[in-house]
PDB file of C-alpha atoms in Angstrom:
ATOM      1  CA  UNK A   1      96.921  71.124 213.430  1.00 60.00           C
ATOM      2  CA  UNK A   2      98.588  72.865 211.511  1.00 81.00           C
ATOM      3  CA  UNK A   3      98.032  72.660 207.056  1.00 92.00           C
ATOM      4  CA  UNK A   4     100.533  69.766 206.433  1.00 93.00           C
ATOM      5  CA  UNK A   5     100.291  71.122 202.148  1.00 95.00           C
ATOM      6  CA  UNK A   6     102.600  73.147 200.150  1.00 96.00           C
ATOM      7  CA  UNK A   7      99.521  75.806 199.669  1.00 97.00           C
ATOM      8  CA  UNK A   8      98.999  75.343 203.596  1.00 96.00           C
ATOM      9  CA  UNK A   9     102.515  76.602 204.381  1.00 96.00           C
ATOM     10  CA  UNK A  10     103.122  78.739 201.319  1.00 97.00           C
ATOM     11  CA  UNK A  11      99.300  80.756 202.484  1.00 96.00           C
ATOM     12  CA  UNK A  12     100.858  80.905 206.184  1.00 96.00           C
ATOM     13  CA  UNK A  13     103.946  83.312 205.131  1.00 96.00           C
ATOM     14  CA  UNK A  14     101.301  85.337 203.782  1.00 95.00           C
ATOM     15  CA  UNK A  15     101.391  88.224 206.575  1.00 93.00           C
ATOM     16  CA  UNK A  16      97.736  90.028 205.180  1.00 95.00           C
ATOM     17  CA  UNK A  17      96.022  88.145 203.405  1.00 94.00           C
ATOM     18  CA  UNK A  18      94.007  91.148 202.288  1.00 96.00           C
ATOM     19  CA  UNK A  19      97.230  93.158 200.064  1.00 96.00           C
ATOM     20  CA  UNK A  20      98.056  91.498 196.331  1.00 96.00           C
ATOM     21  CA  UNK A  21     100.193  88.326 196.494  1.00 98.00           C
ATOM     22  CA  UNK A  22      99.896  87.588 192.751  1.00 98.00           C
ATOM     23  CA  UNK A  23      99.431  90.658 190.029  1.00 98.00           C
ATOM     24  CA  UNK A  24      98.999  89.623 186.210  1.00 98.00           C
ATOM     25  CA  UNK A  25     100.122  91.908 183.672  1.00 97.00           C
ATOM     26  CA  UNK A  26      99.543  91.400 179.730  1.00 95.00           C
ATOM     27  CA  UNK A  27      98.813  92.183 176.631  1.00 90.00           C
ATOM     28  CA  UNK A  28      95.614  93.423 177.237  1.00 87.00           C
ATOM     29  CA  UNK A  29      94.822  92.419 180.948  1.00 92.00           C
ATOM     30  CA  UNK A  30      95.905  93.759 184.588  1.00 95.00           C
ATOM     31  CA  UNK A  31      94.342  92.254 187.161  1.00 96.00           C
ATOM     32  CA  UNK A  32      95.637  91.602 190.982  1.00 96.00           C
ATOM     33  CA  UNK A  33      94.664  89.410 193.706  1.00 97.00           C
ATOM     34  CA  UNK A  34      94.794  90.031 197.392  1.00 98.00           C
ATOM     35  CA  UNK A  35      96.102  86.506 199.407  1.00 97.00           C
ATOM     36  CA  UNK A  36      92.596  86.110 200.277  1.00 98.00           C
ATOM     37  CA  UNK A  37      91.014  86.053 196.389  1.00 97.00           C
ATOM     38  CA  UNK A  38      93.709  83.364 195.429  1.00 98.00           C
ATOM     39  CA  UNK A  39      93.180  81.059 198.054  1.00 98.00           C
ATOM     40  CA  UNK A  40      89.566  81.770 197.494  1.00 98.00           C
ATOM     41  CA  UNK A  41      89.891  79.905 193.815  1.00 98.00           C
ATOM     42  CA  UNK A  42      92.761  77.638 195.103  1.00 98.00           C
ATOM     43  CA  UNK A  43      89.768  76.499 197.563  1.00 98.00           C
ATOM     44  CA  UNK A  44      87.486  75.875 194.846  1.00 98.00           C
ATOM     45  CA  UNK A  45      89.591  73.840 192.486  1.00 98.00           C
ATOM     46  CA  UNK A  46      90.650  71.663 195.542  1.00 98.00           C
ATOM     47  CA  UNK A  47      87.314  70.816 196.464  1.00 98.00           C
ATOM     48  CA  UNK A  48      86.553  70.484 193.066  1.00 98.00           C
ATOM     49  CA  UNK A  49      89.707  67.908 192.645  1.00 98.00           C
ATOM     50  CA  UNK A  50      88.434  66.152 195.799  1.00 97.00           C
ATOM     51  CA  UNK A  51      84.813  66.250 196.272  1.00 97.00           C
ATOM     52  CA  UNK A  52      83.467  65.878 192.143  1.00 96.00           C
ATOM     53  CA  UNK A  53      86.253  64.020 190.421  1.00 96.00           C
ATOM     54  CA  UNK A  54      86.841  62.036 193.649  1.00 97.00           C
ATOM     55  CA  UNK A  55      90.915  62.509 193.724  1.00 96.00           C
ATOM     56  CA  UNK A  56      93.193  61.322 196.605  1.00 95.00           C
ATOM     57  CA  UNK A  57      96.124  62.678 198.526  1.00 94.00           C
ATOM     58  CA  UNK A  58      98.916  61.244 196.275  1.00 92.00           C
ATOM     59  CA  UNK A  59      97.351  60.793 192.515  1.00 94.00           C
ATOM     60  CA  UNK A  60      98.540  63.250 189.976  1.00 93.00           C
ATOM     61  CA  UNK A  61      97.336  66.237 187.831  1.00 95.00           C
ATOM     62  CA  UNK A  62      98.759  67.569 184.776  1.00 96.00           C
ATOM     63  CA  UNK A  63      99.158  71.298 184.515  1.00 97.00           C
ATOM     64  CA  UNK A  64     100.110  72.897 181.292  1.00 96.00           C
ATOM     65  CA  UNK A  65      99.237  75.983 180.791  1.00 96.00           C
ATOM     66  CA  UNK A  66     100.790  79.706 180.286  1.00 95.00           C
ATOM     67  CA  UNK A  67     101.935  81.694 182.975  1.00 97.00           C
ATOM     68  CA  UNK A  68      98.266  83.288 184.622  1.00 97.00           C
ATOM     69  CA  UNK A  69      96.668  83.859 187.476  1.00 97.00           C
ATOM     70  CA  UNK A  70      94.545  80.727 187.233  1.00 97.00           C
ATOM     71  CA  UNK A  71      97.825  79.053 186.452  1.00 98.00           C
ATOM     72  CA  UNK A  72      98.774  79.498 190.029  1.00 98.00           C
ATOM     73  CA  UNK A  73      95.180  79.314 191.741  1.00 98.00           C
ATOM     74  CA  UNK A  74      95.047  75.695 190.046  1.00 98.00           C
ATOM     75  CA  UNK A  75      98.709  74.695 191.205  1.00 98.00           C
ATOM     76  CA  UNK A  76      97.693  76.193 194.705  1.00 98.00           C
ATOM     77  CA  UNK A  77      94.825  74.878 194.413  1.00 98.00           C
ATOM     78  CA  UNK A  78      96.250  70.922 193.045  1.00 97.00           C
ATOM     79  CA  UNK A  79      98.955  71.117 196.076  1.00 96.00           C
ATOM     80  CA  UNK A  80      95.975  71.638 198.863  1.00 97.00           C
ATOM     81  CA  UNK A  81      94.278  68.752 197.501  1.00 96.00           C
ATOM     82  CA  UNK A  82      97.236  66.640 198.573  1.00 95.00           C
ATOM     83  CA  UNK A  83      98.291  66.151 194.939  1.00 94.00           C
ATOM     84  CA  UNK A  84     101.371  65.340 193.436  1.00 93.00           C
ATOM     85  CA  UNK A  85     101.546  68.394 190.463  1.00 94.00           C
ATOM     86  CA  UNK A  86     102.973  67.123 186.769  1.00 94.00           C
ATOM     87  CA  UNK A  87     104.230  70.149 184.772  1.00 93.00           C
ATOM     88  CA  UNK A  88     104.337  70.638 181.218  1.00 88.00           C
ATOM     89  CA  UNK A  89     105.465  67.669 178.708  1.00 83.00           C
ATOM     90  CA  UNK A  90     104.395  65.630 182.355  1.00 82.00           C
ATOM     91  CA  UNK A  91     101.317  66.240 182.731  1.00 82.00           C
ATOM     92  CA  UNK A  92     100.162  63.596 180.517  1.00 73.00           C
ATOM     93  CA  UNK A  93     101.825  60.585 182.653  1.00 74.00           C
ATOM     94  CA  UNK A  94      99.665  59.545 184.521  1.00 81.00           C
ATOM     95  CA  UNK A  95      97.058  62.540 185.009  1.00 90.00           C
ATOM     96  CA  UNK A  96      93.471  61.976 185.628  1.00 91.00           C
ATOM     97  CA  UNK A  97      93.025  65.595 186.041  1.00 96.00           C
ATOM     98  CA  UNK A  98      94.907  68.165 182.887  1.00 97.00           C
ATOM     99  CA  UNK A  99      94.177  72.009 183.339  1.00 97.00           C
ATOM    100  CA  UNK A 100      95.462  73.633 180.401  1.00 97.00           C
ATOM    101  CA  UNK A 101      94.415  76.172 177.587  1.00 96.00           C
ATOM    102  CA  UNK A 102      92.714  76.278 174.504  1.00 95.00           C
ATOM    103  CA  UNK A 103      95.801  75.394 172.458  1.00 94.00           C
ATOM    104  CA  UNK A 104      96.170  72.527 174.181  1.00 94.00           C
ATOM    105  CA  UNK A 105      92.652  70.601 174.779  1.00 94.00           C
ATOM    106  CA  UNK A 106      92.922  67.632 172.120  1.00 93.00           C
ATOM    107  CA  UNK A 107      96.653  66.793 173.873  1.00 92.00           C
ATOM    108  CA  UNK A 108      95.937  64.957 176.694  1.00 91.00           C
ATOM    109  CA  UNK A 109      93.346  62.279 175.419  1.00 90.00           C
ATOM    110  CA  UNK A 110      93.815  60.052 178.033  1.00 88.00           C
ATOM    111  CA  UNK A 111      93.094  62.388 180.854  1.00 91.00           C
ATOM    112  CA  UNK A 112      89.183  61.281 182.625  1.00 92.00           C
ATOM    113  CA  UNK A 113      88.789  64.807 182.767  1.00 95.00           C
ATOM    114  CA  UNK A 114      90.176  68.411 180.538  1.00 96.00           C
ATOM    115  CA  UNK A 115      89.716  71.139 182.067  1.00 98.00           C
ATOM    116  CA  UNK A 116      90.171  74.560 179.747  1.00 98.00           C
ATOM    117  CA  UNK A 117      91.538  77.738 181.713  1.00 97.00           C
ATOM    118  CA  UNK A 118      90.106  80.783 179.588  1.00 96.00           C
ATOM    119  CA  UNK A 119      93.324  83.125 180.581  1.00 95.00           C
ATOM    120  CA  UNK A 120      91.275  86.590 180.681  1.00 92.00           C
ATOM    121  CA  UNK A 121      91.039  88.279 183.828  1.00 91.00           C
ATOM    122  CA  UNK A 122      87.790  87.332 185.230  1.00 89.00           C
ATOM    123  CA  UNK A 123      87.573  83.454 184.363  1.00 90.00           C
ATOM    124  CA  UNK A 124      84.857  84.418 181.631  1.00 91.00           C
ATOM    125  CA  UNK A 125      83.791  81.068 179.656  1.00 92.00           C
ATOM    126  CA  UNK A 126      85.784  79.834 177.055  1.00 92.00           C
ATOM    127  CA  UNK A 127      84.036  79.831 173.748  1.00 89.00           C
ATOM    128  CA  UNK A 128      83.789  76.572 170.999  1.00 89.00           C
ATOM    129  CA  UNK A 129      84.873  73.645 173.469  1.00 94.00           C
ATOM    130  CA  UNK A 130      84.848  70.444 172.362  1.00 94.00           C
ATOM    131  CA  UNK A 131      82.288  67.981 174.021  1.00 93.00           C
ATOM    132  CA  UNK A 132      84.530  66.010 175.864  1.00 93.00           C
ATOM    133  CA  UNK A 133      86.377  69.873 177.648  1.00 96.00           C
ATOM    134  CA  UNK A 134      85.097  70.942 180.669  1.00 96.00           C
ATOM    135  CA  UNK A 135      85.217  74.882 181.045  1.00 97.00           C
ATOM    136  CA  UNK A 136      87.114  76.362 184.356  1.00 97.00           C
ATOM    137  CA  UNK A 137      84.608  78.608 185.519  1.00 94.00           C
ATOM    138  CA  UNK A 138      81.750  76.320 184.916  1.00 95.00           C
ATOM    139  CA  UNK A 139      83.529  73.483 186.745  1.00 96.00           C
ATOM    140  CA  UNK A 140      85.307  75.223 189.617  1.00 97.00           C
ATOM    141  CA  UNK A 141      83.187  78.195 190.590  1.00 96.00           C
ATOM    142  CA  UNK A 142      80.589  76.859 192.076  1.00 96.00           C
ATOM    143  CA  UNK A 143      82.225  74.905 194.513  1.00 98.00           C
ATOM    144  CA  UNK A 144      83.227  75.982 198.174  1.00 98.00           C
ATOM    145  CA  UNK A 145      85.354  79.150 199.236  1.00 96.00           C
ATOM    146  CA  UNK A 146      87.833  77.521 202.033  1.00 96.00           C
ATOM    147  CA  UNK A 147      89.234  74.079 201.958  1.00 97.00           C
ATOM    148  CA  UNK A 148      89.671  71.715 204.601  1.00 95.00           C
ATOM    149  CA  UNK A 149      92.802  69.155 203.738  1.00 94.00           C
ATOM    150  CA  UNK A 150      92.947  65.710 204.607  1.00 88.00           C
ATOM    151  CA  UNK A 151      96.437  65.070 203.783  1.00 84.00           C
ATOM    152  CA  UNK A 152      99.160  64.560 201.673  1.00 89.00           C
ATOM    153  CA  UNK A 153     100.849  62.263 199.103  1.00 86.00           C
ATOM    154  CA  UNK A 154     104.303  61.344 199.137  1.00 84.00           C
ATOM    155  CA  UNK A 155     105.406  64.095 196.777  1.00 86.00           C
ATOM    156  CA  UNK A 156     104.320  67.267 195.778  1.00 87.00           C
ATOM    157  CA  UNK A 157     106.717  68.115 192.789  1.00 86.00           C
ATOM    158  CA  UNK A 158     110.051  66.743 190.864  1.00 82.00           C
ATOM    159  CA  UNK A 159     109.706  63.692 193.248  1.00 85.00           C
ATOM    160  CA  UNK A 160     110.084  65.887 196.249  1.00 92.00           C
ATOM    161  CA  UNK A 161     108.150  65.799 199.484  1.00 92.00           C
ATOM    162  CA  UNK A 162     106.548  69.363 200.744  1.00 93.00           C
ATOM    163  CA  UNK A 163     109.523  69.634 203.239  1.00 94.00           C
ATOM    164  CA  UNK A 164     111.943  69.294 200.236  1.00 95.00           C
ATOM    165  CA  UNK A 165     109.983  71.439 197.782  1.00 95.00           C
ATOM    166  CA  UNK A 166     109.849  74.434 200.583  1.00 96.00           C
ATOM    167  CA  UNK A 167     113.263  74.290 201.258  1.00 97.00           C
ATOM    168  CA  UNK A 168     114.478  74.258 197.997  1.00 97.00           C
ATOM    169  CA  UNK A 169     112.173  77.071 197.201  1.00 98.00           C
ATOM    170  CA  UNK A 170     113.565  78.840 200.027  1.00 98.00           C
ATOM    171  CA  UNK A 171     116.962  78.144 198.563  1.00 98.00           C
ATOM    172  CA  UNK A 172     116.466  79.535 195.434  1.00 98.00           C
ATOM    173  CA  UNK A 173     114.282  82.618 196.790  1.00 98.00           C
ATOM    174  CA  UNK A 174     117.722  83.046 199.055  1.00 98.00           C
ATOM    175  CA  UNK A 175     119.560  83.355 195.561  1.00 98.00           C
ATOM    176  CA  UNK A 176     117.616  85.807 194.010  1.00 98.00           C
ATOM    177  CA  UNK A 177     117.691  88.263 196.626  1.00 98.00           C
ATOM    178  CA  UNK A 178     114.122  87.457 197.592  1.00 98.00           C
ATOM    179  CA  UNK A 179     113.111  88.949 201.265  1.00 97.00           C
ATOM    180  CA  UNK A 180     109.973  88.416 202.850  1.00 97.00           C
ATOM    181  CA  UNK A 181     107.256  91.213 202.093  1.00 96.00           C
ATOM    182  CA  UNK A 182     109.524  92.684 198.975  1.00 98.00           C
ATOM    183  CA  UNK A 183     107.149  92.710 195.429  1.00 98.00           C
ATOM    184  CA  UNK A 184     108.642  91.043 192.866  1.00 98.00           C
ATOM    185  CA  UNK A 185     108.607  91.610 189.438  1.00 98.00           C
ATOM    186  CA  UNK A 186     108.594  88.884 187.192  1.00 98.00           C
ATOM    187  CA  UNK A 187     109.173  87.692 183.249  1.00 98.00           C
ATOM    188  CA  UNK A 188     110.240  84.586 184.114  1.00 98.00           C
ATOM    189  CA  UNK A 189     108.877  81.395 182.862  1.00 97.00           C
ATOM    190  CA  UNK A 190     106.803  78.388 184.606  1.00 96.00           C
ATOM    191  CA  UNK A 191     106.545  75.985 181.722  1.00 93.00           C
ATOM    192  CA  UNK A 192     108.407  73.738 183.671  1.00 94.00           C
ATOM    193  CA  UNK A 193     108.409  72.472 187.187  1.00 93.00           C
ATOM    194  CA  UNK A 194     112.098  73.771 187.612  1.00 95.00           C
ATOM    195  CA  UNK A 195     110.427  77.099 186.720  1.00 96.00           C
ATOM    196  CA  UNK A 196     107.713  76.642 189.298  1.00 97.00           C
ATOM    197  CA  UNK A 197     109.146  76.398 191.812  1.00 97.00           C
ATOM    198  CA  UNK A 198     111.959  78.281 191.386  1.00 98.00           C
ATOM    199  CA  UNK A 199     109.810  81.826 189.436  1.00 98.00           C
ATOM    200  CA  UNK A 200     106.459  80.798 190.969  1.00 98.00           C
ATOM    201  CA  UNK A 201     106.821  78.716 195.006  1.00 98.00           C
ATOM    202  CA  UNK A 202     109.835  80.082 195.696  1.00 98.00           C
ATOM    203  CA  UNK A 203     108.814  84.391 196.246  1.00 98.00           C
ATOM    204  CA  UNK A 204     105.215  82.476 197.467  1.00 98.00           C
ATOM    205  CA  UNK A 205     107.679  80.585 200.414  1.00 98.00           C
ATOM    206  CA  UNK A 206     109.862  83.520 201.651  1.00 98.00           C
ATOM    207  CA  UNK A 207     106.141  85.395 202.055  1.00 97.00           C
ATOM    208  CA  UNK A 208     106.956  87.819 198.802  1.00 98.00           C
ATOM    209  CA  UNK A 209     104.009  89.791 196.656  1.00 98.00           C
ATOM    210  CA  UNK A 210     104.967  88.113 192.642  1.00 98.00           C
ATOM    211  CA  UNK A 211     103.834  90.714 190.066  1.00 98.00           C
ATOM    212  CA  UNK A 212     104.560  88.582 186.715  1.00 98.00           C
ATOM    213  CA  UNK A 213     104.621  90.094 183.470  1.00 98.00           C
ATOM    214  CA  UNK A 214     103.870  88.355 180.410  1.00 97.00           C
ATOM    215  CA  UNK A 215     107.133  89.133 178.151  1.00 95.00           C
ATOM    216  CA  UNK A 216     105.039  88.355 175.098  1.00 93.00           C
ATOM    217  CA  UNK A 217     103.125  91.143 175.477  1.00 95.00           C
ATOM    218  CA  UNK A 218     106.296  93.878 175.031  1.00 93.00           C
ATOM    219  CA  UNK A 219     105.310  95.406 178.256  1.00 97.00           C
ATOM    220  CA  UNK A 220     107.371  98.401 180.154  1.00 97.00           C
ATOM    221  CA  UNK A 221     108.734  96.838 182.728  1.00 98.00           C
ATOM    222  CA  UNK A 222     109.812 100.224 183.812  1.00 98.00           C
ATOM    223  CA  UNK A 223     106.730 101.113 184.091  1.00 97.00           C
ATOM    224  CA  UNK A 224     105.220  98.792 185.413  1.00 98.00           C
ATOM    225  CA  UNK A 225     107.983  98.715 188.695  1.00 98.00           C
ATOM    226  CA  UNK A 226     106.982 101.689 189.673  1.00 98.00           C
ATOM    227  CA  UNK A 227     103.273 101.423 189.198  1.00 96.00           C
ATOM    228  CA  UNK A 228     103.551  98.592 191.080  1.00 97.00           C
ATOM    229  CA  UNK A 229     105.921  99.872 194.139  1.00 97.00           C
ATOM    230  CA  UNK A 230     108.421  96.250 193.345  1.00 98.00           C
ATOM    231  CA  UNK A 231     111.325  96.357 195.192  1.00 98.00           C
ATOM    232  CA  UNK A 232     113.280  93.924 192.341  1.00 98.00           C
ATOM    233  CA  UNK A 233     113.242  92.839 189.135  1.00 98.00           C
ATOM    234  CA  UNK A 234     113.993  89.281 187.618  1.00 98.00           C
ATOM    235  CA  UNK A 235     113.819  88.550 183.873  1.00 97.00           C
TER     236      UNK A 235
END
């Protein structure tokens, strides 16, 4: 039976999960994740949300964190559990769980769970967390690397169903000239739902790999494009 979730569709578009699917460049870090590694992290997050928190397909999760491989993993894990994802400023509306960074830890007092992403290369522990906040690594790492979805809710993001989200993402990829198998270097943001759809979901939806370079880090994009063998740069 085909996986009906948005994450299932995105993973199905990856032709070789041993190859790099998402590479992140920051001011002092570079880390590349294969499709298999990103899938494992997404599975841990999905298992945590379903089995530990007890969320059901259609429930809402908030994601309010900067562009990073951990943010991408949270999004994929949430969609895999069949959840609706509220991005950025919308994260506090109905979300029972909010994933954020240390700077946003106090911004979601009504959430049942606030999980803090360290945004370091290897998901290490975040020091000096307030007692109500959960550490990302400690929280999701113990969960399994495999996930079997139990269904989908009415929408994935932006009020769209999974099929509608995929159609919009593929149209965005076509508009940007992103082809299957391409390696795309991007500095475009993921701070709103529209951003996430166009700048993260779109490349994955057509089977492209994403190399993300933090624009605040003043990186040499030409050098990254050469090193990472990218085919297209989107800024």
